[in-house]
Amino acid sequence: MSDAHEPSVWDDPPAGADFTIRLPEVPRQVDLDAVDPESVDAALRAVVHDSLLPVTTGLSVLFMLNMVLHLIFVSMPYAAYISFLAAATAVGALLLRLYLRTVAPDYRGMHAVSGLVGGVVLVHTILTQVITGNVPLTQVTLLVVGAGVIIMSRRWFAGFLGLTLTVWFIISVVSFPLTELVIPAISIGAAGAFSTMIHVIRRRTNVRAEQLRLVSESQKQALREALEAEERQRESLARSEQTLRETMEDLQSAKSTLERREEELSDTVSALTDAKKEAEESSRIKSAMLANMSHEVRTPLTAIIGFSEVLEEETDGQSEHFASLILKSSRRLMETLDSVLKLSRLEAGKVQLDQKPLDLVEEARAMILEQSNRADAAGVQLEVEAFSDRCMCMLDHGALQRILRNLVGNAIKFTDEGGGVTIRIGHSAHPPTDPDAVRSGAQVHVLDDPPERASHAVLQVTDNGIGMSASFQEKMFEAFHQESQGLSRSHEGSGLGLSITQRLVQLMNGDIYVRSDKGEGTTFTLYFALDARVSRRSSTANGTSQTDSATDEVPETEEVESIA
């Protein structure tokens, strides 16, 4: 350990460190123009609402008294009309008051309601002038001045004042000489000016009060947030101090752990280096073993098969039987050896493809002819079902033959006597995407789409044999995996055919799907893209890289025939 001074939380902070607690800024100047105009207008509507409640009540009482006075104390020819008009006006004011009790104080139509209250009084005043033949100067003056008190909207006030003066002037000009209207006009005009002044002062006062209230609330909220932020930062600082102290202790412990891990990592690197060397040596031995199997085992087997064929033809009786057994076992051993070698080359990426245009219909019919003797011996019927005359696709001929041979051979092997195997060829514009959905039947295969609209060629091999269990279908493409294993298995085979088939299909950018039910048969469906450019490009890329990687390890080039 070094004797150098260890940093401590109690040391002086480093130069330039800033531990200032920063709080949200509280505005010091009041910006009334920044207040939301809608909030101010809502407050004005509330003021109008509170003003109209007592005004409508007073108007109702006033006009009811006017009705009573004209009925009892006034002996005029038009007293009954005035009394009826007052009663109607009182009822109108009362209805407006009842309506105000049902709406919210900040109701958006409150300014219109204030104008309507003034309109009720205006109608009463104008009709009174028409009935009596006299200018009700006092009523008109009070109406004009009252409008400045109860109407808070500039637009509604200007409209109501202009309407009142215009209507009164027109009615008066029609009913009276102009000389008699000079004094009333001056009085009403003065009342209008006074009403305007009252409206401006009242509106500005209420607007300014609401703005100040909103700004005050905003400042109070900002101050509360600042205080809360200060408290949170103080708590955070205390927690950070505690955390820093604990972190220093953890760092000291981590340093020791890191030193131990470094030693362990050094040992692991050494072990991995040795393992890499061992893996490279194992790979070299495997390559050498496969090469020896290809030459040292296949060559004697070829001789054994050849002599067995000769003995089977030239002998009879028990000798012919023994020669037939030797021939059958030798061919089975040769097939197993070929499958192992092909699978190892596929796994190592040492297979070169030569993709060219092939007619799947023609290839399927050729495979039927090749497997016809085997099918006849097993009592199985073979047939080809093509949905179009030709189905061209960019594929490797040897790989395709190997795939067909594996699938058709398995179908014959696992189909009882009297069953059938069908190869279907077609086109599809909508291939499936989920193997599990295909197995469950949620997605189906379509083979009869028009070739001009299709995107994939479809190759399907179907049998009505013994089928496969659902558990085996999950692992059927694994090498050496068979549903029946051990000495009691009912069918021969190495368990490599499906694994090789899947790898060849994938190598040609295809997809393979299977659907099978135990006791009902199996269907393998293969999809190959019809785009020749994609096939050529992928084939060239795979072939070039695999051939280059195989040059140093395989003594002979993997030609197309080695796949088949």
Coordinates of C-alpha atoms in Angstrom, one line a residue:
M1 CA 0.0 0.0 0.0
S2 CA 1.2 3.5 -0.8
D3 CA 1.8 6.1 2.0
A4 CA 0.3 8.8 -0.1
H5 CA -2.5 10.8 1.5
E6 CA -5.9 9.1 0.8
P7 CA -8.8 11.5 -0.1
S8 CA -11.3 12.1 2.6
V9 CA -14.8 13.7 2.7
W10 CA -13.4 16.1 5.4
D11 CA -10.7 17.4 3.1
D12 CA -11.0 20.9 1.5
P13 CA -12.9 20.8 -1.8
P14 CA -10.9 20.9 -4.9
A15 CA -10.4 24.1 -6.8
G16 CA -13.3 25.0 -8.9
A17 CA -15.8 22.8 -7.0
D18 CA -19.2 24.4 -6.7
F19 CA -21.5 23.2 -3.8
T20 CA -24.0 26.1 -4.1
I21 CA -27.6 25.2 -3.5
R22 CA -29.5 26.6 -6.4
L23 CA -33.2 27.3 -5.9
P24 CA -35.9 28.1 -8.5
E25 CA -35.9 31.8 -9.3
V26 CA -38.8 33.7 -7.9
P27 CA -39.8 36.7 -10.1
R28 CA -39.2 40.0 -8.4
Q29 CA -41.1 42.2 -11.0
V30 CA -44.8 41.8 -11.7
D31 CA -45.5 41.4 -15.4
L32 CA -49.3 41.9 -15.6
D33 CA -49.3 41.4 -19.4
A34 CA -48.1 37.8 -18.9
V35 CA -51.3 36.9 -17.1
D36 CA -53.6 34.6 -19.0
P37 CA -56.3 36.7 -20.6
E38 CA -58.8 33.9 -20.4
S39 CA -58.3 33.7 -16.6
V40 CA -59.0 37.5 -16.3
D41 CA -62.1 37.2 -18.5
A42 CA -63.4 34.4 -16.4
A43 CA -63.0 36.6 -13.3
L44 CA -64.9 39.4 -15.0
R45 CA -67.7 37.0 -15.8
A46 CA -67.8 36.0 -12.2
V47 CA -68.1 39.7 -11.1
V48 CA -70.9 40.2 -13.6
H49 CA -72.7 37.1 -12.2
D50 CA -72.4 38.4 -8.6
S51 CA -73.6 41.8 -9.7
L52 CA -76.6 40.6 -11.7
L53 CA -78.1 38.6 -8.9
P54 CA -79.0 41.6 -6.7
V55 CA -79.7 43.7 -9.8
T56 CA -82.3 41.3 -11.2
T57 CA -83.8 41.0 -7.7
G58 CA -84.1 44.7 -7.3
L59 CA -85.5 45.2 -10.8
S60 CA -88.2 42.5 -10.1
V61 CA -89.3 44.3 -6.8
L62 CA -89.1 47.7 -8.4
F63 CA -91.3 46.9 -11.4
M64 CA -93.8 45.0 -9.1
L65 CA -94.2 48.2 -7.0
N66 CA -94.6 50.2 -10.2
M67 CA -97.4 47.8 -11.2
V68 CA -99.2 48.2 -7.9
L69 CA -98.8 52.0 -7.8
H70 CA -100.3 52.4 -11.3
L71 CA -103.2 50.1 -10.5
I72 CA -104.1 51.8 -7.2
F73 CA -103.0 55.4 -7.1
V74 CA -102.6 56.5 -10.6
S75 CA -105.9 57.4 -12.4
M76 CA -104.7 57.7 -16.0
P77 CA -106.2 56.2 -19.1
Y78 CA -103.0 54.3 -19.7
A79 CA -102.4 53.2 -16.2
A80 CA -103.5 49.6 -16.9
Y81 CA -101.1 49.3 -19.8
I82 CA -98.2 50.6 -17.7
S83 CA -99.2 48.2 -14.9
F84 CA -99.2 45.3 -17.3
L85 CA -95.9 46.3 -18.8
A86 CA -94.3 46.6 -15.4
A87 CA -95.6 43.2 -14.5
A88 CA -94.2 41.6 -17.6
T89 CA -90.8 43.4 -17.0
A90 CA -90.8 42.1 -13.4
V91 CA -91.5 38.6 -14.6
G92 CA -88.7 38.8 -17.1
A93 CA -86.2 40.1 -14.5
L94 CA -87.2 37.3 -12.2
L95 CA -86.7 34.6 -14.8
L96 CA -83.3 36.0 -15.6
R97 CA -82.4 35.8 -11.9
L98 CA -83.6 32.1 -11.7
Y99 CA -81.5 31.4 -14.8
L100 CA -78.4 32.9 -13.1
R101 CA -78.8 30.6 -10.2
T102 CA -78.4 27.6 -12.5
V103 CA -75.2 28.6 -14.3
A104 CA -71.6 28.7 -13.1
P105 CA -70.2 32.2 -12.2
D106 CA -67.7 32.0 -15.0
Y107 CA -70.2 30.9 -17.6
R108 CA -69.0 32.0 -21.0
G109 CA -72.3 33.6 -22.0
M110 CA -72.4 35.8 -18.9
H111 CA -71.7 39.0 -20.8
A112 CA -74.6 38.2 -23.1
V113 CA -76.9 37.7 -20.0
S114 CA -75.9 41.2 -18.7
G115 CA -76.8 42.6 -22.1
L116 CA -80.1 40.8 -22.0
V117 CA -80.9 42.3 -18.5
G118 CA -80.3 45.7 -19.9
G119 CA -82.4 44.9 -23.0
V120 CA -85.4 44.0 -20.8
V121 CA -85.2 47.4 -19.1
L122 CA -84.7 49.1 -22.5
V123 CA -87.8 47.5 -23.9
H124 CA -89.8 48.6 -20.8
T125 CA -88.5 52.2 -21.1
I126 CA -89.2 52.6 -24.8
L127 CA -92.7 51.1 -24.5
T128 CA -93.4 53.4 -21.6
Q129 CA -92.4 56.4 -23.7
V130 CA -94.6 55.2 -26.6
I131 CA -97.6 54.6 -24.3
T132 CA -97.4 57.8 -22.2
G133 CA -96.2 60.1 -24.9
N134 CA -93.6 61.6 -22.6
V135 CA -89.8 61.1 -22.4
P136 CA -89.0 59.0 -19.3
L137 CA -85.8 60.9 -18.8
T138 CA -85.1 59.4 -15.4
Q139 CA -85.6 55.8 -16.6
V140 CA -83.4 56.4 -19.7
T141 CA -80.7 58.0 -17.6
L142 CA -80.7 55.3 -15.0
L143 CA -80.7 52.6 -17.7
V144 CA -77.6 54.2 -19.5
V145 CA -75.7 54.6 -16.2
G146 CA -76.7 51.2 -15.0
A147 CA -75.3 49.6 -18.2
G148 CA -71.9 50.9 -17.3
V149 CA -72.1 49.1 -13.9
I150 CA -73.4 45.7 -14.9
I151 CA -71.8 45.2 -18.3
M152 CA -68.1 44.4 -18.1
S153 CA -67.4 43.5 -21.7
R154 CA -66.2 46.3 -23.9
R155 CA -67.9 44.9 -27.0
W156 CA -71.2 44.2 -25.3
F157 CA -71.2 47.6 -23.5
A158 CA -70.5 49.5 -26.7
G159 CA -73.2 47.6 -28.6
F160 CA -75.8 48.0 -25.8
L161 CA -75.1 51.8 -25.4
G162 CA -75.2 52.4 -29.1
L163 CA -78.4 50.4 -29.5
T164 CA -80.1 52.3 -26.6
L165 CA -79.2 55.7 -27.8
T166 CA -80.1 54.9 -31.4
V167 CA -83.5 53.3 -30.5
W168 CA -84.4 56.2 -28.2
F169 CA -83.4 58.8 -30.7
I170 CA -85.4 57.2 -33.5
I171 CA -88.6 56.7 -31.4
S172 CA -88.2 60.3 -30.0
V173 CA -87.8 61.9 -33.4
V174 CA -90.9 60.2 -34.6
S175 CA -92.9 61.2 -31.6
F176 CA -91.7 64.7 -30.6
P177 CA -90.4 67.9 -32.3
L178 CA -86.7 68.3 -32.3
T179 CA -86.9 71.4 -30.2
E180 CA -88.4 69.3 -27.3
L181 CA -85.6 66.8 -27.5
V182 CA -82.6 69.1 -27.0
I183 CA -82.6 69.0 -23.2
P184 CA -83.4 65.2 -22.9
A185 CA -80.7 64.5 -25.6
I186 CA -78.1 66.5 -23.7
S187 CA -79.0 64.7 -20.4
I188 CA -79.0 61.3 -22.0
G189 CA -75.7 62.0 -23.8
A190 CA -74.1 63.1 -20.5
A191 CA -75.4 60.0 -18.9
G192 CA -73.9 57.9 -21.7
A193 CA -70.5 59.6 -21.2
F194 CA -70.8 59.1 -17.4
S195 CA -71.8 55.5 -18.0
T196 CA -68.8 55.0 -20.3
M197 CA -66.4 56.4 -17.6
I198 CA -68.0 54.1 -15.0
H199 CA -67.6 51.1 -17.3
V200 CA -63.9 51.9 -18.1
I201 CA -63.0 52.5 -14.4
R202 CA -64.9 49.4 -13.2
R203 CA -63.5 47.2 -15.8
R204 CA -59.9 48.4 -15.4
T205 CA -60.2 48.1 -11.6
N206 CA -61.5 44.5 -11.8
V207 CA -59.0 43.5 -14.5
R208 CA -56.1 44.9 -12.5
A209 CA -57.3 43.3 -9.3
E210 CA -57.6 39.9 -11.0
Q211 CA -54.2 40.3 -12.6
L212 CA -52.6 41.1 -9.2
R213 CA -54.4 38.2 -7.6
L214 CA -53.1 35.8 -10.3
V215 CA -49.6 37.1 -10.1
S216 CA -49.7 36.9 -6.3
E217 CA -50.8 33.3 -6.5
S218 CA -48.1 32.6 -9.0
Q219 CA -45.4 34.1 -6.8
K220 CA -46.7 32.2 -3.8
Q221 CA -46.6 29.0 -5.7
A222 CA -43.0 29.8 -6.9
L223 CA -42.0 30.5 -3.4
R224 CA -43.5 27.3 -2.1
E225 CA -41.7 25.4 -4.8
A226 CA -38.4 27.2 -4.0
L227 CA -38.7 26.3 -0.3
E228 CA -39.6 22.7 -1.2
A229 CA -36.6 22.5 -3.6
E230 CA -34.3 23.9 -0.9
E231 CA -35.5 21.3 1.5
R232 CA -35.1 18.5 -1.1
Q233 CA -31.6 19.7 -1.9
R234 CA -30.6 19.9 1.7
E235 CA -31.8 16.3 2.2
S236 CA -30.1 15.3 -1.1
L237 CA -26.8 16.9 0.1
A238 CA -27.0 15.0 3.4
R239 CA -27.7 11.7 1.5
S240 CA -24.9 12.5 -0.9
E241 CA -22.4 13.0 2.0
Q242 CA -23.4 9.7 3.5
T243 CA -23.2 8.0 0.1
L244 CA -19.8 9.5 -0.6
R245 CA -18.5 8.2 2.7
E246 CA -19.8 4.7 1.9
T247 CA -18.5 5.0 -1.6
M248 CA -15.0 5.6 -0.4
E249 CA -15.2 2.5 1.7
D250 CA -16.6 0.5 -1.2
L251 CA -13.8 1.8 -3.5
Q252 CA -11.2 0.6 -1.1
S253 CA -12.8 -2.8 -1.0
A254 CA -13.3 -2.9 -4.7
K255 CA -9.6 -2.1 -5.3
S256 CA -8.7 -5.2 -3.4
T257 CA -11.3 -7.3 -5.2
L258 CA -10.1 -5.9 -8.6
E259 CA -6.5 -6.9 -7.8
R260 CA -7.7 -10.5 -7.1
R261 CA -9.8 -10.5 -10.2
E262 CA -6.9 -9.4 -12.3
E263 CA -4.9 -12.4 -11.0
E264 CA -7.8 -14.7 -11.8
L265 CA -8.2 -13.2 -15.2
S266 CA -4.6 -13.7 -16.0
D267 CA -5.0 -17.4 -15.0
T268 CA -8.2 -17.7 -17.2
V269 CA -6.4 -16.2 -20.2
S270 CA -3.7 -18.7 -19.9
A271 CA -6.2 -21.5 -19.6
L272 CA -8.1 -20.3 -22.6
T273 CA -5.0 -20.1 -24.6
D274 CA -4.2 -23.7 -23.8
A275 CA -7.8 -24.7 -24.6
K276 CA -7.6 -22.9 -28.0
K277 CA -4.5 -24.8 -28.8
E278 CA -6.2 -28.0 -27.8
A279 CA -9.3 -27.2 -29.9
E280 CA -7.1 -26.4 -33.0
E281 CA -5.3 -29.7 -32.5
S282 CA -8.7 -31.5 -32.2
S283 CA -10.0 -29.8 -35.3
R284 CA -6.8 -30.9 -37.2
I285 CA -7.2 -34.5 -35.9
K286 CA -10.9 -34.4 -36.9
S287 CA -10.1 -33.3 -40.4
A288 CA -7.4 -35.9 -40.7
M289 CA -9.8 -38.6 -39.4
L290 CA -12.5 -37.6 -41.9
A291 CA -10.0 -37.6 -44.7
N292 CA -8.9 -41.1 -43.6
M293 CA -12.5 -42.2 -43.3
S294 CA -13.1 -41.0 -46.8
H295 CA -10.1 -42.9 -48.3
E296 CA -9.3 -45.7 -45.9
V297 CA -12.9 -46.9 -45.2
R298 CA -14.8 -45.9 -48.4
T299 CA -12.3 -47.6 -50.7
P300 CA -12.5 -51.1 -49.0
L301 CA -16.2 -50.8 -48.7
T302 CA -16.5 -50.1 -52.4
A303 CA -14.5 -53.2 -53.1
I304 CA -16.7 -55.2 -50.7
I305 CA -19.9 -53.9 -52.4
G306 CA -18.5 -54.7 -55.8
F307 CA -17.4 -58.3 -54.9
S308 CA -20.7 -58.9 -53.1
E309 CA -22.7 -57.9 -56.2
V310 CA -20.6 -60.4 -58.2
L311 CA -21.1 -63.2 -55.7
E312 CA -24.9 -62.5 -55.5
E313 CA -25.1 -62.8 -59.3
E314 CA -22.9 -65.9 -59.7
T315 CA -24.0 -68.0 -56.6
D316 CA -27.2 -69.5 -55.4
G317 CA -28.7 -71.0 -52.4
Q318 CA -27.2 -70.2 -49.0
S319 CA -24.1 -68.5 -50.6
E320 CA -26.4 -66.1 -52.5
H321 CA -28.2 -65.4 -49.3
F322 CA -25.0 -64.6 -47.4
A323 CA -23.7 -62.5 -50.4
S324 CA -27.0 -60.5 -50.3
L325 CA -26.7 -59.9 -46.6
I326 CA -23.1 -58.7 -47.1
L327 CA -24.2 -56.4 -50.0
K328 CA -27.1 -54.9 -48.0
S329 CA -25.0 -54.3 -44.9
S330 CA -22.1 -52.8 -46.9
R331 CA -24.5 -50.4 -48.7
R332 CA -26.0 -49.4 -45.4
L333 CA -22.6 -48.8 -43.9
M334 CA -21.6 -46.8 -47.0
E335 CA -24.8 -44.7 -46.7
T336 CA -24.0 -44.0 -43.1
L337 CA -20.4 -43.1 -43.8
D338 CA -21.5 -40.8 -46.7
S339 CA -24.1 -39.1 -44.4
V340 CA -21.5 -38.5 -41.6
L341 CA -19.0 -37.0 -44.1
K342 CA -21.6 -34.8 -45.8
L343 CA -22.9 -33.6 -42.4
S344 CA -19.4 -32.8 -41.2
R345 CA -18.7 -30.8 -44.4
L346 CA -22.0 -28.9 -44.1
E347 CA -21.2 -28.0 -40.5
A348 CA -17.7 -26.9 -41.4
G349 CA -19.0 -24.8 -44.3
K350 CA -16.9 -26.7 -46.9
V351 CA -19.7 -27.3 -49.4
Q352 CA -19.7 -25.4 -52.7
L353 CA -23.0 -24.9 -54.5
D354 CA -23.5 -24.5 -58.2
Q355 CA -27.0 -23.0 -58.5
K356 CA -28.7 -22.9 -61.9
P357 CA -32.2 -22.9 -63.3
L358 CA -33.9 -26.2 -62.4
D359 CA -37.5 -27.4 -63.2
L360 CA -38.9 -28.8 -59.9
V361 CA -41.6 -30.7 -61.8
E362 CA -39.0 -32.5 -63.9
E363 CA -36.7 -33.2 -60.9
A364 CA -39.7 -34.6 -58.9
R365 CA -40.7 -37.0 -61.8
A366 CA -37.0 -38.1 -62.1
M367 CA -37.0 -38.9 -58.4
I368 CA -40.2 -41.0 -58.7
L369 CA -38.5 -43.1 -61.4
E370 CA -35.4 -43.5 -59.2
Q371 CA -37.4 -44.6 -56.2
S372 CA -40.0 -46.7 -58.0
N373 CA -38.3 -50.1 -57.4
R374 CA -38.0 -49.4 -53.7
A375 CA -41.6 -48.2 -53.5
D376 CA -42.9 -51.3 -55.4
A377 CA -41.0 -53.5 -53.0
A378 CA -42.6 -51.8 -50.1
G379 CA -46.1 -51.8 -51.7
V380 CA -46.2 -48.0 -51.7
Q381 CA -47.7 -45.9 -54.5
L382 CA -45.7 -42.9 -55.8
E383 CA -47.2 -40.0 -57.7
V384 CA -46.5 -36.4 -58.7
E385 CA -49.1 -33.6 -58.5
A386 CA -48.0 -30.4 -60.3
F387 CA -50.1 -27.2 -60.3
S388 CA -48.3 -25.9 -63.3
D389 CA -46.4 -27.4 -66.3
R390 CA -43.1 -25.9 -65.1
C391 CA -41.7 -24.5 -61.9
M392 CA -38.3 -23.0 -62.5
C393 CA -36.0 -22.0 -59.6
M394 CA -32.3 -21.3 -59.0
L395 CA -31.0 -24.4 -57.1
D396 CA -28.1 -26.7 -56.9
H397 CA -28.9 -30.0 -58.7
G398 CA -27.0 -32.3 -56.4
A399 CA -28.4 -30.7 -53.3
L400 CA -32.0 -30.8 -54.6
Q401 CA -31.6 -34.5 -55.5
R402 CA -30.2 -35.2 -52.0
I403 CA -33.1 -33.4 -50.4
L404 CA -35.7 -35.3 -52.6
R405 CA -34.0 -38.6 -52.0
N406 CA -34.0 -38.1 -48.2
L407 CA -37.6 -37.0 -48.0
V408 CA -39.1 -39.5 -50.5
G409 CA -36.9 -42.3 -49.0
N410 CA -38.1 -41.5 -45.5
A411 CA -41.7 -41.3 -46.7
I412 CA -41.5 -44.8 -48.3
K413 CA -39.7 -46.2 -45.3
F414 CA -42.3 -45.1 -42.8
T415 CA -45.4 -45.8 -44.9
D416 CA -47.1 -49.2 -44.5
E417 CA -47.9 -51.4 -47.5
G418 CA -50.9 -50.1 -49.4
G419 CA -50.1 -46.4 -48.6
G420 CA -49.0 -43.6 -50.8
V421 CA -46.4 -40.9 -51.2
T422 CA -47.2 -37.7 -53.2
I423 CA -44.8 -35.0 -54.4
R424 CA -46.6 -31.7 -55.0
I425 CA -45.1 -28.8 -57.0
G426 CA -46.6 -25.3 -57.1
H427 CA -46.2 -21.6 -56.6
S428 CA -47.1 -19.4 -53.6
A429 CA -47.4 -15.7 -53.2
H430 CA -47.9 -15.8 -49.4
P431 CA -45.5 -18.4 -47.7
P432 CA -46.0 -19.0 -44.0
T433 CA -43.6 -17.5 -41.4
D434 CA -44.1 -19.5 -38.2
P435 CA -43.2 -23.2 -38.0
D436 CA -45.2 -23.7 -34.8
A437 CA -48.3 -22.2 -36.5
V438 CA -47.8 -24.6 -39.4
R439 CA -47.6 -27.6 -37.1
S440 CA -50.8 -26.4 -35.2
G441 CA -52.7 -25.8 -38.5
A442 CA -53.0 -22.0 -37.9
Q443 CA -51.1 -21.3 -41.1
V444 CA -51.7 -23.4 -44.3
H445 CA -49.7 -23.9 -47.4
V446 CA -50.9 -22.5 -50.7
L447 CA -49.5 -24.1 -53.9
D448 CA -51.9 -23.0 -56.6
D449 CA -51.2 -19.2 -56.8
P450 CA -50.6 -18.0 -60.4
P451 CA -46.9 -18.2 -61.3
E452 CA -46.8 -14.5 -62.4
R453 CA -47.9 -13.4 -58.9
A454 CA -45.9 -15.9 -56.9
S455 CA -42.8 -15.1 -54.9
H456 CA -41.8 -18.7 -54.0
A457 CA -41.6 -22.1 -55.5
V458 CA -43.2 -24.8 -53.3
L459 CA -42.1 -28.5 -53.0
Q460 CA -44.2 -30.7 -50.8
V461 CA -43.7 -34.4 -49.9
T462 CA -46.8 -36.0 -48.3
D463 CA -47.3 -39.6 -47.0
N464 CA -50.0 -41.4 -45.0
G465 CA -47.6 -43.4 -43.0
I466 CA -47.0 -43.7 -39.2
G467 CA -46.4 -40.0 -38.6
M468 CA -44.4 -38.4 -35.8
S469 CA -45.1 -37.4 -32.2
A470 CA -45.2 -33.7 -31.3
S471 CA -42.2 -34.2 -28.9
F472 CA -40.0 -35.7 -31.6
Q473 CA -40.9 -32.9 -34.1
E474 CA -39.2 -30.4 -31.8
K475 CA -35.9 -32.3 -32.2
M476 CA -36.2 -34.1 -35.5
F477 CA -33.6 -31.9 -37.3
E478 CA -30.9 -32.8 -34.7
A479 CA -28.1 -35.1 -36.0
F480 CA -28.4 -38.8 -35.0
H481 CA -31.8 -38.2 -33.4
Q482 CA -34.5 -40.8 -34.1
E483 CA -38.0 -41.3 -32.6
S484 CA -37.3 -45.1 -32.0
Q485 CA -33.8 -45.7 -30.7
G486 CA -31.9 -48.7 -29.4
L487 CA -32.0 -52.3 -30.4
S488 CA -35.8 -52.4 -30.4
R489 CA -36.3 -49.7 -33.1
S490 CA -38.5 -50.7 -35.9
H491 CA -36.8 -48.9 -38.8
E492 CA -33.2 -48.7 -39.9
G493 CA -31.3 -45.4 -40.4
S494 CA -28.5 -43.2 -39.1
G495 CA -30.7 -40.3 -38.1
L496 CA -28.8 -37.9 -40.3
G497 CA -31.1 -37.5 -43.3
L498 CA -33.4 -34.7 -41.9
S499 CA -30.4 -32.8 -40.5
I500 CA -28.6 -32.8 -43.8
T501 CA -31.9 -31.9 -45.6
Q502 CA -32.5 -28.9 -43.4
R503 CA -28.9 -27.6 -43.8
L504 CA -29.1 -28.0 -47.6
V505 CA -32.4 -26.1 -47.7
Q506 CA -31.0 -23.3 -45.6
L507 CA -27.8 -23.2 -47.7
M508 CA -30.0 -22.5 -50.8
N509 CA -31.9 -19.8 -48.9
G510 CA -35.0 -21.9 -48.5
D511 CA -37.4 -22.7 -45.7
I512 CA -38.6 -26.1 -44.6
Y513 CA -41.8 -26.8 -42.6
V514 CA -43.3 -30.0 -41.3
R515 CA -46.7 -31.0 -40.1
S516 CA -47.3 -34.5 -38.8
D517 CA -49.8 -36.4 -36.6
K518 CA -49.1 -39.8 -35.1
G519 CA -50.7 -42.5 -37.1
E520 CA -52.0 -40.1 -39.8
G521 CA -48.9 -39.3 -41.9
T522 CA -46.4 -36.5 -42.5
T523 CA -46.0 -33.5 -44.8
F524 CA -42.7 -31.8 -45.5
T525 CA -43.1 -28.4 -47.3
L526 CA -40.1 -26.5 -48.8
Y527 CA -40.1 -22.9 -50.1
F528 CA -37.5 -21.5 -52.4
A529 CA -37.4 -17.9 -53.6
L530 CA -38.1 -17.3 -57.3
D531 CA -35.8 -14.2 -57.4
A532 CA -32.8 -15.5 -59.4
R533 CA -30.6 -12.6 -58.5
V534 CA -30.9 -13.3 -54.8
S535 CA -30.1 -17.0 -55.4
R536 CA -27.0 -16.2 -57.5
R537 CA -25.7 -13.6 -55.1
S538 CA -26.1 -15.8 -52.0
S539 CA -24.7 -18.8 -53.8
T540 CA -21.6 -16.9 -55.0
A541 CA -21.1 -15.5 -51.5
N542 CA -21.4 -18.9 -49.8
G543 CA -19.4 -20.7 -52.4
T544 CA -16.5 -18.3 -52.5
S545 CA -16.0 -18.0 -48.7
Q546 CA -16.5 -21.8 -48.1
T547 CA -14.2 -22.8 -50.9
D548 CA -11.5 -20.5 -49.7
S549 CA -11.8 -21.8 -46.2
A550 CA -11.7 -25.4 -47.3
T551 CA -8.6 -25.1 -49.5
D552 CA -6.0 -25.8 -46.8
E553 CA -7.9 -28.6 -45.1
V554 CA -9.6 -30.8 -47.7
P555 CA -7.4 -32.4 -50.3
E556 CA -10.1 -32.6 -52.9
T557 CA -12.7 -29.9 -54.0
E558 CA -16.3 -30.5 -52.9
E559 CA -18.1 -30.6 -56.2
V560 CA -21.8 -30.8 -56.8
E561 CA -21.7 -34.6 -57.1
S562 CA -20.4 -34.8 -53.5
I563 CA -23.6 -33.3 -52.2
A564 CA -25.8 -35.8 -54.0

